[in-house]
Amino acid sequence: MKNWNQLLVRHGWKVAKQEGNVFDCRKETEENLDFLFQCLENANIPYQFQDGLLELPIDVIQEDAWIQAVQYRYRGVGGDLWFRPGIDEPKIRELDTYIAGIVRQLNRLGYYTNGSCDGHGKRNPYVMIIKESNVHQLVELLHALGIKIQPNHKSPTYHQIAFRLTPSELLDLAEKLSLVDPEWLAKGIDFIKKQLFHNMLEELLMIPGASGDEAQVRNYVLEKLTPHVDHLTVDRYGNILAEKTYRGGQGPTILLNAHLDTVFEIDHDRKILKEGNSWTSSKGILGADDRAGVAVILHQAEQVNDTSFSGKIKFIFTVEEECGLVGASQVDDYFLWNIDAAIVVDRRGNGDIVTSCGGYIQFCDTRYGEFFEKIAVAAGLSGWAVTKGGSSDTAIWAQHGIQSVNLSAGYKNEHSERESLNVDDSYRTAELVKAVMNNGRELQRTLRTIEREKYAATLMKRAL
């Protein structure tokens, strides 16, 4: 279920969330506020508005019910918008229901529109951006958000940008755009991707979810993961299982894994303290073990289509890892069938490629770990090296005969009030996983070599 902030942003209102369910509406137009109040009344939602601040009830309604409240007959049928782009604010009531949020966010970011349509379920939705806007920069921004488009340059007065998105995906795009700071735009696509990763990481660090009580963080991950996979389920024990086939699925099948639970509960009133790249908690644990790993895997789910990877990725987000790898041990064997290799992100520090537990339980063949070292060097990611480590879900996957490694996630002093997270190190891990996916063929060759030699060794042993 969306919160009030999400509902308002997704449907076009420019408000700033304050503490609780109070919203600063002083940057919104009077006409758009009047429409908002009308929609709240349509939905029978009590509210208070005073001195530009809107207070809404704690309980929020389902988005389907909110859509019914903002819909009215012939909404958006009046043709192009009659306002001066870059001077006047668009009027939400004149915009199609599912494109309103995108239009408001584009104008906020300086990409001024003079027309739009949500497709009405019959054709591709689109926006028209005036020629004076930096459309090349907009294309890069949309690319960073996972939306690949090609503007139509035929008109002498505007660029038409068409989206191949469902109504729900249009609302999702509006929400993503709302996270973008205008100052990021001149810094390029890589910078924007990194900032969006940091935003997601911060959201994850604010969600409670100690071992055995992972429902809230599980719901967050389900919402983020759903648009990027072919199949998704929650197993009987509470683990999230998902998979996605890329480019025909002719390459290897890779497992990406992190755990949802924290060892202790996150204090509800704590704050995240940020000193440069280092984040800590004002009280109690930070929770970066393993929310940093969750963020890396979710980021990868969003970005795999930007790589050359051809194969299948299976995602497992486990519960109760902190109390003995319980969730991982309960995953049904059938989901692990045909997995060629696993990448777990649940190791402290930076640059570690863990290939064994204490040096006596091997997670993988030496060459699988060395493959990551090689890819890191080629990608310009220095400092990565094979090492020994401790217990993690990696041990469970290795027991199933899966070549597995555990990568550093950037946190230190986990399980204590001194826990810290270097967010740049977390992002470097995400970049390493992406580089591995970009080298899927070489990964497949490495895995096949390992399997052939294992098979040959087995035959020789039987012969003896």
Coordinates of C-alpha atoms in Angstrom, one line a residue:
M1 CA 0.0 0.0 0.0
K2 CA 1.3 3.5 -0.9
N3 CA 1.6 6.2 1.8
W4 CA 0.0 9.6 1.4
N5 CA 3.2 11.2 0.1
Q6 CA 3.4 8.6 -2.7
L7 CA -0.2 9.0 -3.6
L8 CA 0.0 12.8 -3.8
V9 CA 3.3 12.8 -5.8
R10 CA 2.2 10.0 -8.2
H11 CA -1.0 11.9 -9.1
G12 CA 0.6 15.3 -9.7
W13 CA 0.6 17.4 -6.5
K14 CA 3.7 19.4 -5.5
V15 CA 3.9 19.0 -1.7
A16 CA 6.7 18.5 0.8
K17 CA 6.3 16.0 3.5
Q18 CA 6.9 17.3 7.0
E19 CA 6.7 15.2 10.2
G20 CA 4.0 12.6 10.4
N21 CA 1.2 13.1 7.8
V22 CA 1.6 16.9 7.5
F23 CA 2.5 18.3 4.1
D24 CA 3.8 21.8 3.2
C25 CA 1.6 22.9 0.2
R26 CA 2.9 26.5 -0.1
K27 CA 4.6 25.8 -3.4
E28 CA 1.4 24.4 -4.9
T29 CA -1.1 26.6 -6.8
E30 CA -4.5 27.6 -5.3
E31 CA -6.3 25.9 -8.2
N32 CA -4.4 22.6 -7.8
L33 CA -5.1 22.7 -4.0
D34 CA -8.8 23.3 -4.6
F35 CA -8.8 20.1 -6.8
L36 CA -6.9 18.2 -4.1
F37 CA -9.5 19.2 -1.5
Q38 CA -12.3 18.1 -3.8
C39 CA -10.6 14.7 -4.4
L40 CA -10.2 14.2 -0.6
E41 CA -13.8 15.0 -0.1
N42 CA -14.8 12.6 -3.0
A43 CA -12.9 9.9 -1.1
N44 CA -14.4 10.8 2.3
I45 CA -11.0 11.6 3.7
P46 CA -11.1 14.1 6.6
Y47 CA -8.3 16.7 6.5
Q48 CA -7.1 19.9 8.1
F49 CA -5.5 22.8 6.1
Q50 CA -4.1 25.9 7.8
D51 CA -1.3 28.3 6.9
G52 CA -0.3 26.2 3.9
L53 CA 0.0 23.0 5.9
L54 CA -2.2 20.0 5.1
E55 CA -2.7 17.3 7.7
L56 CA -4.1 13.9 6.6
P57 CA -5.2 10.9 8.7
I58 CA -2.7 8.2 9.6
D59 CA -4.6 5.6 7.7
V60 CA -4.2 5.8 4.0
I61 CA -6.5 4.4 1.3
Q62 CA -5.6 2.0 -1.5
E63 CA -4.4 3.6 -4.7
D64 CA -7.4 2.2 -6.7
A65 CA -9.7 4.0 -4.3
W66 CA -7.7 7.2 -4.7
I67 CA -7.8 6.9 -8.5
Q68 CA -11.6 6.7 -8.3
A69 CA -11.6 10.0 -6.3
V70 CA -9.4 11.9 -8.8
Q71 CA -11.2 10.6 -11.9
Y72 CA -14.1 12.4 -13.3
R73 CA -16.0 12.1 -16.6
Y74 CA -14.1 13.6 -19.6
R75 CA -11.0 14.4 -17.5
G76 CA -8.2 15.1 -19.9
V77 CA -10.4 15.0 -23.0
G78 CA -10.1 18.8 -23.6
G79 CA -7.1 18.5 -25.8
D80 CA -3.7 20.2 -25.3
L81 CA -2.9 22.2 -22.2
W82 CA -3.8 25.9 -22.4
F83 CA -1.0 27.4 -20.3
R84 CA 2.4 29.0 -20.9
P85 CA 5.1 26.4 -20.6
G86 CA 7.8 27.5 -18.1
I87 CA 5.6 30.3 -16.8
D88 CA 2.4 28.8 -15.6
E89 CA 2.0 25.6 -13.6
P90 CA 0.0 22.8 -15.3
K91 CA -3.5 22.4 -13.9
I92 CA -3.9 18.8 -12.6
R93 CA -7.6 18.6 -13.3
E94 CA -6.9 19.3 -17.0
L95 CA -4.3 16.5 -17.2
D96 CA -5.0 12.8 -17.9
T97 CA -5.1 10.8 -14.7
Y98 CA -2.1 8.6 -15.3
I99 CA 0.2 11.2 -16.8
A100 CA -0.4 14.1 -14.4
G101 CA 2.4 13.2 -12.0
I102 CA 4.9 12.9 -14.9
V103 CA 3.9 16.2 -16.3
R104 CA 4.3 18.0 -13.0
Q105 CA 7.7 16.5 -12.3
L106 CA 9.1 17.2 -15.8
N107 CA 8.1 20.9 -15.4
R108 CA 9.6 21.0 -11.9
L109 CA 12.9 19.7 -13.5
G110 CA 12.8 22.3 -16.3
Y111 CA 11.5 20.1 -19.1
Y112 CA 8.5 22.2 -20.0
T113 CA 5.6 20.5 -21.6
N114 CA 2.9 21.8 -23.9
G115 CA 0.8 18.7 -24.2
S116 CA 0.4 15.2 -22.9
C117 CA -1.8 12.1 -23.0
D118 CA -1.9 8.9 -20.9
G119 CA -3.1 6.9 -23.9
H120 CA -6.5 6.1 -22.4
G121 CA -5.7 2.4 -22.7
K122 CA -5.8 2.6 -26.5
R123 CA -2.4 3.9 -27.6
N124 CA 1.1 4.8 -26.2
P125 CA 1.1 7.6 -23.7
Y126 CA 3.2 10.6 -24.5
V127 CA 4.4 14.1 -23.4
M128 CA 5.3 17.0 -25.7
I129 CA 8.4 18.9 -24.5
I130 CA 9.0 22.4 -25.9
K131 CA 12.0 22.7 -28.3
E132 CA 13.9 25.0 -25.9
S133 CA 14.1 22.2 -23.2
N134 CA 17.3 20.0 -23.1
V135 CA 15.7 16.9 -24.5
H136 CA 19.0 15.0 -24.8
Q137 CA 19.5 15.5 -21.0
L138 CA 15.9 14.3 -20.4
V139 CA 16.6 11.1 -22.4
E140 CA 19.6 10.4 -20.3
L141 CA 17.6 11.0 -17.1
L142 CA 14.9 8.6 -18.2
H143 CA 17.5 6.1 -19.1
A144 CA 18.9 6.4 -15.6
L145 CA 15.4 5.7 -14.3
G146 CA 15.2 2.5 -16.5
I147 CA 13.0 4.1 -19.2
K148 CA 14.5 3.9 -22.8
I149 CA 12.8 6.2 -25.2
Q150 CA 13.5 8.0 -28.5
P151 CA 12.0 11.5 -28.9
N152 CA 10.2 12.3 -32.1
H153 CA 11.8 15.4 -33.7
K154 CA 9.3 16.0 -36.5
S155 CA 7.5 18.9 -35.0
P156 CA 9.2 22.4 -35.3
T157 CA 7.8 23.4 -31.9
Y158 CA 8.2 20.4 -29.6
H159 CA 9.7 17.0 -29.0
Q160 CA 7.2 14.2 -28.5
I161 CA 8.3 11.5 -26.1
A162 CA 6.2 8.3 -26.2
F163 CA 6.3 5.8 -23.4
R164 CA 5.6 2.1 -23.7
L165 CA 4.3 1.9 -20.1
T166 CA 1.1 0.7 -18.4
P167 CA -0.9 3.1 -16.3
S168 CA 0.6 1.8 -13.2
E169 CA 4.1 2.2 -14.6
L170 CA 3.4 5.8 -15.5
L171 CA 2.6 6.4 -11.9
D172 CA 5.8 4.7 -10.8
L173 CA 7.8 6.9 -13.2
A174 CA 6.3 10.0 -11.6
E175 CA 7.4 8.8 -8.2
K176 CA 10.9 8.1 -9.5
L177 CA 11.1 11.6 -11.1
S178 CA 10.1 13.1 -7.8
L179 CA 13.3 11.8 -6.2
V180 CA 15.5 13.7 -8.7
D181 CA 17.2 16.9 -7.5
P182 CA 17.4 19.5 -10.4
E183 CA 21.1 20.0 -9.5
W184 CA 21.9 16.4 -10.4
L185 CA 20.9 16.9 -14.1
A186 CA 24.1 18.6 -15.2
K187 CA 26.3 15.9 -13.6
G188 CA 25.3 13.0 -15.9
I189 CA 23.6 9.7 -15.9
D190 CA 26.2 7.9 -13.7
F191 CA 25.9 10.5 -11.0
I192 CA 22.1 10.3 -11.1
K193 CA 22.1 6.5 -10.8
K194 CA 24.4 6.7 -7.8
Q195 CA 22.1 9.3 -6.0
L196 CA 19.1 7.2 -6.7
F197 CA 20.9 4.2 -5.2
H198 CA 21.6 6.3 -2.1
N199 CA 18.0 7.2 -1.8
M200 CA 16.8 3.6 -2.0
L201 CA 19.5 2.7 0.6
E202 CA 18.3 5.3 3.0
E203 CA 14.7 4.2 2.6
L204 CA 15.7 0.6 3.4
L205 CA 17.6 1.7 6.5
M206 CA 14.5 3.3 7.9
I207 CA 12.3 0.2 7.7
P208 CA 12.1 -2.1 10.8
G209 CA 12.5 -5.8 10.3
A210 CA 14.4 -7.8 13.0
S211 CA 14.6 -11.5 12.5
G212 CA 11.1 -13.0 12.5
D213 CA 9.4 -9.7 11.9
E214 CA 10.4 -8.8 8.3
A215 CA 6.9 -8.0 6.9
Q216 CA 7.4 -4.3 6.3
V217 CA 10.8 -4.6 4.6
R218 CA 9.5 -7.6 2.6
N219 CA 6.6 -5.5 1.3
Y220 CA 9.0 -2.7 0.3
V221 CA 11.2 -5.2 -1.6
L222 CA 8.2 -6.8 -3.3
E223 CA 7.0 -3.4 -4.6
K224 CA 10.5 -2.5 -5.9
L225 CA 11.2 -5.9 -7.4
T226 CA 7.9 -6.7 -9.1
P227 CA 8.3 -4.5 -12.2
H228 CA 11.7 -6.0 -13.0
V229 CA 11.0 -9.8 -12.9
D230 CA 9.0 -12.4 -14.8
H231 CA 7.8 -14.4 -11.8
L232 CA 7.7 -13.6 -8.1
T233 CA 6.4 -15.3 -5.0
V234 CA 6.8 -15.4 -1.2
D235 CA 7.4 -18.9 0.0
R236 CA 5.8 -20.6 3.0
Y237 CA 8.6 -19.4 5.3
G238 CA 8.6 -15.7 4.1
N239 CA 11.5 -15.6 1.7
I240 CA 11.1 -13.7 -1.5
L241 CA 11.8 -15.8 -4.6
A242 CA 11.8 -14.2 -8.1
E243 CA 13.4 -14.8 -11.5
K244 CA 13.9 -13.0 -14.8
T245 CA 15.1 -14.3 -18.2
Y246 CA 17.2 -11.9 -20.3
R247 CA 17.7 -12.0 -24.1
G248 CA 16.5 -15.5 -24.6
G249 CA 18.1 -17.1 -21.6
Q250 CA 20.9 -18.8 -23.4
G251 CA 23.6 -17.9 -20.8
P252 CA 24.1 -19.0 -17.2
T253 CA 21.6 -19.0 -14.4
I254 CA 22.8 -16.7 -11.6
L255 CA 21.4 -16.4 -8.0
L256 CA 21.5 -12.9 -6.4
N257 CA 21.0 -13.0 -2.7
A258 CA 20.8 -10.8 0.4
H259 CA 18.9 -11.1 3.7
L260 CA 16.0 -9.0 4.9
D261 CA 16.3 -9.2 8.6
T262 CA 18.4 -7.2 11.0
V263 CA 20.0 -8.7 14.2
F264 CA 18.2 -6.2 16.4
E265 CA 15.2 -3.9 15.7
I266 CA 15.9 -0.5 14.2
D267 CA 14.9 2.3 16.7
H268 CA 11.8 4.0 15.3
D269 CA 12.9 7.5 16.3
R270 CA 16.6 7.3 15.4
K271 CA 18.2 9.4 12.7
I272 CA 20.8 8.5 10.0
L273 CA 23.8 10.7 10.6
K274 CA 25.8 11.4 7.4
E275 CA 29.4 12.6 7.4
G276 CA 30.5 12.5 3.8
N277 CA 30.3 9.0 2.6
S278 CA 30.0 7.5 6.1
W279 CA 26.5 6.9 7.6
T280 CA 25.8 6.0 11.2
S281 CA 22.8 5.8 13.5
S282 CA 22.0 8.3 16.2
K283 CA 20.8 5.4 18.3
G284 CA 21.0 1.6 18.1
I285 CA 22.2 -0.3 15.1
L286 CA 22.3 1.2 11.7
G287 CA 20.9 -1.9 10.0
A288 CA 23.3 -1.9 7.0
D289 CA 23.8 -5.6 7.7
D290 CA 22.1 -6.5 5.4
R291 CA 20.1 -3.6 4.0
A292 CA 23.1 -2.5 2.1
G293 CA 23.1 -5.9 0.4
V294 CA 19.4 -5.7 -0.3
A295 CA 19.9 -2.3 -2.0
V296 CA 22.7 -3.7 -4.2
I297 CA 20.5 -6.5 -5.4
L298 CA 17.5 -4.3 -6.0
H299 CA 19.7 -1.9 -7.9
Q300 CA 21.0 -4.7 -10.0
A301 CA 17.4 -5.8 -10.8
E302 CA 16.8 -2.3 -12.2
Q303 CA 20.0 -2.2 -14.2
V304 CA 20.5 -5.6 -15.7
N305 CA 18.8 -4.6 -19.0
D306 CA 21.6 -2.1 -19.4
T307 CA 24.1 -4.9 -19.6
S308 CA 24.8 -7.5 -22.2
F309 CA 23.7 -10.3 -19.9
S310 CA 21.9 -13.2 -21.6
G311 CA 20.7 -15.8 -19.2
K312 CA 18.5 -16.1 -16.2
I313 CA 18.8 -14.4 -12.8
K314 CA 17.1 -15.8 -9.7
F315 CA 16.6 -13.5 -6.7
I316 CA 16.3 -14.7 -3.1
F317 CA 15.7 -12.3 -0.2
T318 CA 15.8 -14.4 2.9
V319 CA 14.4 -14.1 6.4
E320 CA 16.0 -14.9 9.7
E321 CA 19.5 -15.1 8.4
E322 CA 20.8 -13.5 11.6
C323 CA 19.5 -16.4 13.8
G324 CA 21.2 -19.2 12.0
L325 CA 20.6 -19.0 8.2
V326 CA 17.0 -20.2 8.9
G327 CA 15.3 -18.7 5.9
A328 CA 17.9 -19.9 3.4
S329 CA 17.7 -23.4 4.8
Q330 CA 14.0 -23.5 4.1
V331 CA 14.1 -22.6 0.4
D332 CA 12.6 -25.4 -1.6
D333 CA 15.2 -27.4 -3.5
Y334 CA 13.3 -27.0 -6.8
F335 CA 14.0 -23.2 -6.9
L336 CA 17.7 -24.0 -6.7
W337 CA 17.7 -26.4 -9.5
N338 CA 19.9 -25.5 -12.5
I339 CA 21.5 -22.5 -10.8
D340 CA 25.1 -22.2 -12.1
A341 CA 26.5 -19.7 -9.6
A342 CA 25.5 -17.5 -6.7
I343 CA 26.4 -14.0 -5.7
V344 CA 25.6 -13.0 -2.1
V345 CA 26.1 -9.5 -0.8
D346 CA 26.4 -9.7 3.0
R347 CA 30.1 -9.2 3.9
R348 CA 31.5 -6.4 6.0
G349 CA 34.1 -3.9 4.7
N350 CA 35.1 -3.4 1.1
G351 CA 36.8 -5.4 -1.5
D352 CA 36.3 -8.8 0.0
I353 CA 35.4 -11.8 -2.3
V354 CA 34.6 -14.5 0.3
T355 CA 35.1 -18.0 -1.0
S356 CA 35.2 -20.0 2.2
C357 CA 34.0 -20.0 5.8
G358 CA 37.0 -20.0 8.1
G359 CA 39.1 -21.6 5.3
Y360 CA 37.6 -25.0 6.0
I361 CA 34.2 -24.8 4.3
Q362 CA 34.7 -24.0 0.6
F363 CA 31.9 -22.0 -1.1
C364 CA 33.4 -22.4 -4.6
D365 CA 36.2 -23.4 -6.8
T366 CA 39.2 -21.0 -6.6
R367 CA 38.7 -20.0 -10.2
Y368 CA 35.2 -18.6 -9.5
G369 CA 36.5 -16.2 -6.9
E370 CA 39.5 -15.3 -9.2
F371 CA 37.0 -14.5 -11.9
F372 CA 35.6 -11.6 -9.8
E373 CA 39.1 -10.3 -9.1
K374 CA 39.8 -10.3 -12.9
I375 CA 36.5 -8.5 -13.7
A376 CA 37.0 -5.9 -11.0
V377 CA 40.4 -5.0 -12.4
A378 CA 39.0 -4.8 -16.0
A379 CA 36.2 -2.5 -14.7
G380 CA 38.6 -0.2 -12.9
L381 CA 37.3 -1.3 -9.5
S382 CA 40.5 -1.6 -7.5
G383 CA 41.0 -3.5 -4.2
W384 CA 38.9 -6.6 -4.7
A385 CA 40.5 -9.8 -3.6
V386 CA 39.6 -13.4 -2.6
T387 CA 39.6 -14.0 1.1
K388 CA 38.2 -16.2 3.9
G389 CA 35.1 -15.2 5.8
G390 CA 32.4 -16.2 8.2
S391 CA 28.9 -17.6 8.1
S392 CA 26.3 -16.4 5.7
D393 CA 23.6 -17.7 3.4
T394 CA 26.5 -18.4 1.0
A395 CA 27.1 -21.6 3.0
I396 CA 23.6 -22.9 2.2
W397 CA 23.9 -22.4 -1.5
A398 CA 27.3 -24.0 -1.5
Q399 CA 25.8 -27.1 0.2
H400 CA 23.6 -27.4 -2.9
G401 CA 26.7 -27.6 -5.1
I402 CA 26.3 -24.0 -6.3
Q403 CA 29.5 -22.0 -7.0
S404 CA 29.1 -19.1 -4.5
V405 CA 30.8 -16.0 -3.3
N406 CA 29.9 -13.4 -0.7
L407 CA 30.8 -9.8 -1.5
S408 CA 31.5 -6.9 0.8
A409 CA 28.5 -4.6 1.2
G410 CA 30.4 -1.6 2.8
Y411 CA 29.3 -1.8 6.5
K412 CA 31.5 -2.1 9.5
N413 CA 31.0 -2.9 13.2
E414 CA 27.7 -4.7 12.4
H415 CA 25.5 -5.8 15.3
S416 CA 26.6 -2.8 17.5
E417 CA 25.8 0.9 18.0
R418 CA 29.1 1.6 16.3
E419 CA 27.9 0.2 13.0
S420 CA 28.7 2.4 10.0
L421 CA 28.3 2.2 6.3
N422 CA 30.4 3.7 3.5
V423 CA 27.8 4.3 0.9
D424 CA 30.4 4.7 -1.9
D425 CA 31.7 1.2 -1.1
S426 CA 28.2 -0.1 -1.3
Y427 CA 27.8 1.4 -4.8
R428 CA 31.2 0.0 -5.9
T429 CA 29.8 -3.4 -5.0
A430 CA 26.8 -2.7 -7.2
E431 CA 29.1 -1.7 -10.0
L432 CA 31.1 -4.9 -9.6
V433 CA 28.0 -7.1 -9.9
K434 CA 27.0 -5.1 -13.0
A435 CA 30.4 -5.7 -14.5
V436 CA 30.0 -9.4 -13.9
M437 CA 26.7 -9.4 -15.7
N438 CA 28.4 -7.6 -18.6
N439 CA 30.8 -10.5 -18.8
G440 CA 28.2 -13.3 -18.8
R441 CA 29.9 -15.3 -21.6
E442 CA 33.2 -15.3 -19.8
L443 CA 31.5 -16.3 -16.6
Q444 CA 29.8 -19.1 -18.4
R445 CA 33.1 -20.3 -19.9
T446 CA 34.6 -20.3 -16.4
L447 CA 31.8 -22.2 -14.9
R448 CA 31.8 -24.8 -17.7
T449 CA 35.6 -25.3 -17.2
I450 CA 35.0 -25.9 -13.5
E451 CA 32.2 -28.4 -14.2
R452 CA 34.2 -30.3 -16.8
E453 CA 37.1 -30.7 -14.5
K454 CA 34.9 -31.8 -11.6
Y455 CA 33.2 -34.3 -13.8
A456 CA 36.6 -35.6 -15.1
A457 CA 37.8 -35.9 -11.5
T458 CA 34.7 -37.8 -10.5
L459 CA 35.2 -40.3 -13.4
M460 CA 38.9 -40.8 -12.4
K461 CA 37.9 -41.4 -8.8
R462 CA 35.4 -44.0 -9.8
A463 CA 37.9 -45.7 -12.0
L464 CA 40.3 -46.0 -9.1

